[in-house]
Each structure stands twice: as structure tokens, then as C-alpha cells.
XYZ file of N, CA and C in Angstrom:
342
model
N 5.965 -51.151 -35.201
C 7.151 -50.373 -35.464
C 7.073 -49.641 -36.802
N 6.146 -50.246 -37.591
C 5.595 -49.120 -38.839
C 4.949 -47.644 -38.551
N 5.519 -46.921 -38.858
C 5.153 -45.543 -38.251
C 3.861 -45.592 -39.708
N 4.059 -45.622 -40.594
C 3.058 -44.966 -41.523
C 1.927 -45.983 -41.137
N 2.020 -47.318 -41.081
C 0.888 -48.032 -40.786
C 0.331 -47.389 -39.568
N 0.806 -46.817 -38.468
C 0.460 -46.602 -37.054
C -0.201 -45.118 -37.124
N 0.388 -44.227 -38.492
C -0.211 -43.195 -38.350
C -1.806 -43.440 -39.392
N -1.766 -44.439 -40.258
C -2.620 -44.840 -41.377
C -3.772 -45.349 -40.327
N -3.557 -46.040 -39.502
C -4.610 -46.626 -38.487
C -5.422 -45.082 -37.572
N -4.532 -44.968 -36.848
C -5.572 -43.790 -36.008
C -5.747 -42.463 -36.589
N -5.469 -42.077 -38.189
C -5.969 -41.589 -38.611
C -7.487 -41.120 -38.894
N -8.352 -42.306 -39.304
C -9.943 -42.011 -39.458
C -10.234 -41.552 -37.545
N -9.538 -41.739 -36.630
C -10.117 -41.560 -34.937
C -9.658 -40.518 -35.265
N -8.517 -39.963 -34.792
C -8.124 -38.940 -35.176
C -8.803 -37.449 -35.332
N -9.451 -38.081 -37.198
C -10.129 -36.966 -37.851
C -11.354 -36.874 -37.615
N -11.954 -38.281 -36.883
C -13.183 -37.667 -36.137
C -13.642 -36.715 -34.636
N -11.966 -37.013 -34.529
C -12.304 -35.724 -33.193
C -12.376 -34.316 -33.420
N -11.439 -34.255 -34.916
C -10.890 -33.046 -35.003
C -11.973 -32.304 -35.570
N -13.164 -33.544 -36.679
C -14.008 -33.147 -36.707
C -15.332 -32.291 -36.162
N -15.289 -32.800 -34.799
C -16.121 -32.975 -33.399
C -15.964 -31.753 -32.850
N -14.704 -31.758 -33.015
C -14.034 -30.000 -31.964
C -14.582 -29.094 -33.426
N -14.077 -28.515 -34.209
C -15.005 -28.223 -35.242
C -16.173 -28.020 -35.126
N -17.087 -29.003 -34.725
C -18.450 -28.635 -34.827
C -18.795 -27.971 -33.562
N -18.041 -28.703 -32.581
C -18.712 -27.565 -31.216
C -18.167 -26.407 -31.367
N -17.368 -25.778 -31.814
C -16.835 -24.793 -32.427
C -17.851 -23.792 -32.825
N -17.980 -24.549 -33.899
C -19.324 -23.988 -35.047
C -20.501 -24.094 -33.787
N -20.795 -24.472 -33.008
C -21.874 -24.610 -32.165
C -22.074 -23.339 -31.155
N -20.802 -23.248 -31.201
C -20.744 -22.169 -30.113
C -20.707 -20.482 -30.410
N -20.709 -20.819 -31.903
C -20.312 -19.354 -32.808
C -19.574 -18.582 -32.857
N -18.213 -19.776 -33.019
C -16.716 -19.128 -33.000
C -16.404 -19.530 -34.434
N -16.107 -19.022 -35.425
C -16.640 -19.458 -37.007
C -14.978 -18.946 -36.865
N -14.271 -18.183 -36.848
C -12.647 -18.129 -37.251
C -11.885 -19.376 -36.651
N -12.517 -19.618 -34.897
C -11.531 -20.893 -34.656
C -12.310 -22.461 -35.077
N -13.759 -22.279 -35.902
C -13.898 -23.505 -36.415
C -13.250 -23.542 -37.893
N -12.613 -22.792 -38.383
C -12.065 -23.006 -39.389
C -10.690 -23.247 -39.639
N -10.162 -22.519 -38.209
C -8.933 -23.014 -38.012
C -8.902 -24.591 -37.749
N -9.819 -25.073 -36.836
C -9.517 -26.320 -36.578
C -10.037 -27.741 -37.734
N -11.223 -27.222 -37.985
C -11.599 -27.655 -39.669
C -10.534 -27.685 -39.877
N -9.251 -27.178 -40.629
C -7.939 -27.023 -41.297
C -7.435 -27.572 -40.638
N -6.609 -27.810 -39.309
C -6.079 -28.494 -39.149
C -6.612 -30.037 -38.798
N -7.506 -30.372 -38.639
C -7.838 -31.590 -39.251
C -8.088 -32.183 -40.170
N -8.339 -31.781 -41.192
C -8.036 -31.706 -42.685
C -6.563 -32.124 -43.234
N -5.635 -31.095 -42.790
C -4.649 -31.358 -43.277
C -3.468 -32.694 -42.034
N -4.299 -32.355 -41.235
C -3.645 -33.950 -40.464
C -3.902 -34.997 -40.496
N -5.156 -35.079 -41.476
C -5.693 -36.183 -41.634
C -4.893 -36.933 -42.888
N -4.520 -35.536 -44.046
C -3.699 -36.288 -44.810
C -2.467 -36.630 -44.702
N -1.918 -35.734 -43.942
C -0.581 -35.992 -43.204
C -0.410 -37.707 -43.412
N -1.401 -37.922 -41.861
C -1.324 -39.321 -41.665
C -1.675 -40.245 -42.456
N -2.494 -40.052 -43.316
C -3.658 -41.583 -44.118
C -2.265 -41.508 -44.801
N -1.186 -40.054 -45.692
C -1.000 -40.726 -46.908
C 0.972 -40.677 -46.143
N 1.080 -40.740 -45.345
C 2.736 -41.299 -44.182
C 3.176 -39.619 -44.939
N 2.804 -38.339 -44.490
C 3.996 -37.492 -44.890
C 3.423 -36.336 -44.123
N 4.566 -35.377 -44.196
C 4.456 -33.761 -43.439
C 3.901 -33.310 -43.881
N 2.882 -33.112 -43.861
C 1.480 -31.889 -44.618
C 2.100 -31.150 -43.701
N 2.237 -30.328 -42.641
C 1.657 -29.249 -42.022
C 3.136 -28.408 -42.755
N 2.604 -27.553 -42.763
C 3.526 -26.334 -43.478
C 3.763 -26.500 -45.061
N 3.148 -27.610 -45.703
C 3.037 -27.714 -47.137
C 2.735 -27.165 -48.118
N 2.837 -26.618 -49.022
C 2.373 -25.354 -50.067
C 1.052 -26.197 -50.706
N 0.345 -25.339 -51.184
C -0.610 -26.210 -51.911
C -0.444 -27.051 -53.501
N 0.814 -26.193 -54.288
C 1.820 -26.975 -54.647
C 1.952 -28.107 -54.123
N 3.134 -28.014 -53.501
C 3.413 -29.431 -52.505
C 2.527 -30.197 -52.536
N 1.528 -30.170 -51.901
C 0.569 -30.973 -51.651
C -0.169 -31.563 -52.716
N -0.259 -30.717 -53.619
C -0.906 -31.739 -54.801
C 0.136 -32.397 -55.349
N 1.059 -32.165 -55.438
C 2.196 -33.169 -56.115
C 2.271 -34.418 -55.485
N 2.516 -34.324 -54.229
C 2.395 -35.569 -53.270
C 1.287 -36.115 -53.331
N 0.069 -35.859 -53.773
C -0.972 -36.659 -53.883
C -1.254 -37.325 -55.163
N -1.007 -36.426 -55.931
C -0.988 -36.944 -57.255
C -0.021 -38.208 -56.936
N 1.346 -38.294 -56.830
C 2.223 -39.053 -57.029
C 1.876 -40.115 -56.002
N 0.752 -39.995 -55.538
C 0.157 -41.387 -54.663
C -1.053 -41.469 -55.303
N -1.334 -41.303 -56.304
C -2.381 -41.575 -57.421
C -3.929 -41.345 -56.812
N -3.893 -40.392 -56.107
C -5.341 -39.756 -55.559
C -5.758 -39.546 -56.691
N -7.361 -39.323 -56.957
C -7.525 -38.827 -58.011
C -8.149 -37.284 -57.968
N -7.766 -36.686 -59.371
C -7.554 -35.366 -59.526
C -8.361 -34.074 -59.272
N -9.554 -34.891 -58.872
C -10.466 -33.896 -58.379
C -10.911 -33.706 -57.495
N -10.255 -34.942 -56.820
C -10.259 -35.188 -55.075
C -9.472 -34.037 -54.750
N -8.206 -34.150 -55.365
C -6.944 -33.338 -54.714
C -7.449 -31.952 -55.269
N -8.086 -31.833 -55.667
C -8.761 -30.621 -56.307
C -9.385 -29.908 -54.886
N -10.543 -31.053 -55.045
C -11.469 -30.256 -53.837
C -10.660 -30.135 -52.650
N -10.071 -30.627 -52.454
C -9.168 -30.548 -50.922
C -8.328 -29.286 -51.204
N -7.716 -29.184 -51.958
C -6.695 -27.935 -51.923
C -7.881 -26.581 -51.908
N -9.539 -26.451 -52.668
C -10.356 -25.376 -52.730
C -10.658 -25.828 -50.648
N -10.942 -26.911 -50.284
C -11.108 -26.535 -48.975
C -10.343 -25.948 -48.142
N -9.162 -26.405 -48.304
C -7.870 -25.460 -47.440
C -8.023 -24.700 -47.676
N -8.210 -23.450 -49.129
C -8.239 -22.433 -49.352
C -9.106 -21.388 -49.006
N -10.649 -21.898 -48.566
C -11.557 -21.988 -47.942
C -11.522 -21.743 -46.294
N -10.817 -22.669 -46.002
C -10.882 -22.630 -44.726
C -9.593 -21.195 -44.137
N -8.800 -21.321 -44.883
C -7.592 -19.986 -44.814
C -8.413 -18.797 -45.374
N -9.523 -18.485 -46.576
C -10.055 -17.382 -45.991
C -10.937 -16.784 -44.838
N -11.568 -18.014 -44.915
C -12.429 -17.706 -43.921
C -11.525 -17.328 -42.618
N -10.989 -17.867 -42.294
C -10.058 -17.334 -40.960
C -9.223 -15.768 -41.301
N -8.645 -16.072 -42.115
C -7.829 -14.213 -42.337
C -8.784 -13.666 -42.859
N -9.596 -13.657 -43.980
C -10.391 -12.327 -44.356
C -11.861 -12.855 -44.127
N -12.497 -13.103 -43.333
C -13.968 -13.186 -43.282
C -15.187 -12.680 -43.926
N -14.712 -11.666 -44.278
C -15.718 -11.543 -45.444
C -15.758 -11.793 -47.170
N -14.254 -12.404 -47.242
C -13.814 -13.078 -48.332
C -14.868 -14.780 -48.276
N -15.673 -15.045 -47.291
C -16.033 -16.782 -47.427
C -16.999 -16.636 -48.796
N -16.897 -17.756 -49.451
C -18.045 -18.001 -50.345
C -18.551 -19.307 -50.000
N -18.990 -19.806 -49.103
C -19.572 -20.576 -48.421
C -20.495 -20.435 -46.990
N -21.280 -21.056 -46.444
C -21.467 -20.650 -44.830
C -20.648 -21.885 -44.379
N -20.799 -21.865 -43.084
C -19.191 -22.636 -42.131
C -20.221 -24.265 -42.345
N -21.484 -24.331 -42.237
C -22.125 -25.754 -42.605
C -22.179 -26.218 -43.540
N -21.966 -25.352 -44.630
C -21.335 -26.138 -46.304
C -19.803 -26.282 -46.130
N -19.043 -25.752 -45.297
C -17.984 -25.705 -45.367
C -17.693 -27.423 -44.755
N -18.245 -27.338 -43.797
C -18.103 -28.399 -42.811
C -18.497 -29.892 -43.652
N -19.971 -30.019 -44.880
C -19.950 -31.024 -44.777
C -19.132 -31.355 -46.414
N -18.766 -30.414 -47.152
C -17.862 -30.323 -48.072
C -16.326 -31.263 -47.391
N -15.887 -30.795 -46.536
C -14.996 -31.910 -45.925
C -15.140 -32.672 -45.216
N -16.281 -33.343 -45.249
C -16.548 -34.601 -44.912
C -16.780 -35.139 -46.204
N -17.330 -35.049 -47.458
C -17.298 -35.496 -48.428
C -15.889 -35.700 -48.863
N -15.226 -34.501 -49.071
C -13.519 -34.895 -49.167
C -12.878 -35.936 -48.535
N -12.991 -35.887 -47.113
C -11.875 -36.895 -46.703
C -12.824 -38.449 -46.788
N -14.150 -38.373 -47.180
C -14.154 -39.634 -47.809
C -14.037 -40.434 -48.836
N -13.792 -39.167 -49.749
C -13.078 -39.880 -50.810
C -11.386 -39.912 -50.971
N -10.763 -39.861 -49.904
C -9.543 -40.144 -49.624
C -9.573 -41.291 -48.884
């Protein structure tokens, strides 16, 4: 009946699917909708691990709420440059400063240090 414990649990499953879809994504050489979905697994992942509404969150927002759950600061760092990342790459594509396989294992490094 703990919702945050229940979302804290199938969180890591979760973000490995969202991961998964992502890569076949990237497999298939659809690089705008692997970044969309990169992003939204990303940000649902924190949603859930840390019990709150990420989706529609400012990046503001979001670091405040992490901070104030004592992430540390360069975690919440790199995560807010990946969202940002992953939102250019989808609206302006030739804005990426990354390719979509640094992109990809850059947040896998992130959400393990969350």
C-alpha cells in the first residue's frame, strides 16, 4: 500500500526497458525517437526511485527536488546536461554535441549513480 516503495521497487525494471526500447530505436536509425524515449526513461526513472512528478518538471524543479533529497551535486548536474541533451537532439538536430551512443551510455552512468 506504499506507493513510493512500489514505485522505488519496479523502478530499476522499469528503466531497463525503457532503456531497451531506446536502443532498438538507436538500432533501427530513428535517432529523434531514441531520444525521445532515452528522455522519457530518464526522467521516469527519477520520477519513481525518488516518489515524485518529474514529468513536466522544469529543470529548476528538478534540481531542487534532488538536491533536497541529498543527491549529490554533480549527479544532478549530469542528469539535468542529459535531459538537455536529449531535448536537443530531438528539436534541433543539428544542435547534438554528442553521437546518440555517447548519449546512451552517459545515462547509464547517470542513473547509476542515482
Amino acid at each position: 500500500q506504499d506507493r513510493g516503495y512500489a514505485r522505488r521497487t519496479r523502478s530499476s525494471r522499469l528503466v531497463k526497458k525503457g532503456l531497451a526500447e531506446a536502443t532498438k530505436l538507436l538500432s533501427q536509425g530513428n535517432e529523434r525517437e531514441f531520444h525521445a524515449a532515452l528522455n522519457r526513461a530518464v526522467v521516469r526513472y527519477v520520477g519513481d526511485r525518488f516518489n515524485i512528478e518529474s514529468t513536466g518538471m522544469t529543470g529548476d524543479q528538478l534540481q531542487a527536488e534532488l538536491t533536497g533529497r541529498n543527491v549529490d551535486a554533480a549527479t544532478v548536474s549530469s542528469l539535468l546536461d542529459l535531459i538537455a541533451s536529449c531535448d536537443a537532439a530531438r528539436f534541433s538536430p543539428g544542435m547534438t554535441r554528442c553521437t546518440p551512443q555517447e548519449t546512451l551510455e552517459k545515462a547509464r552512468t547517470v542513473l547509476e549513480k542515482l
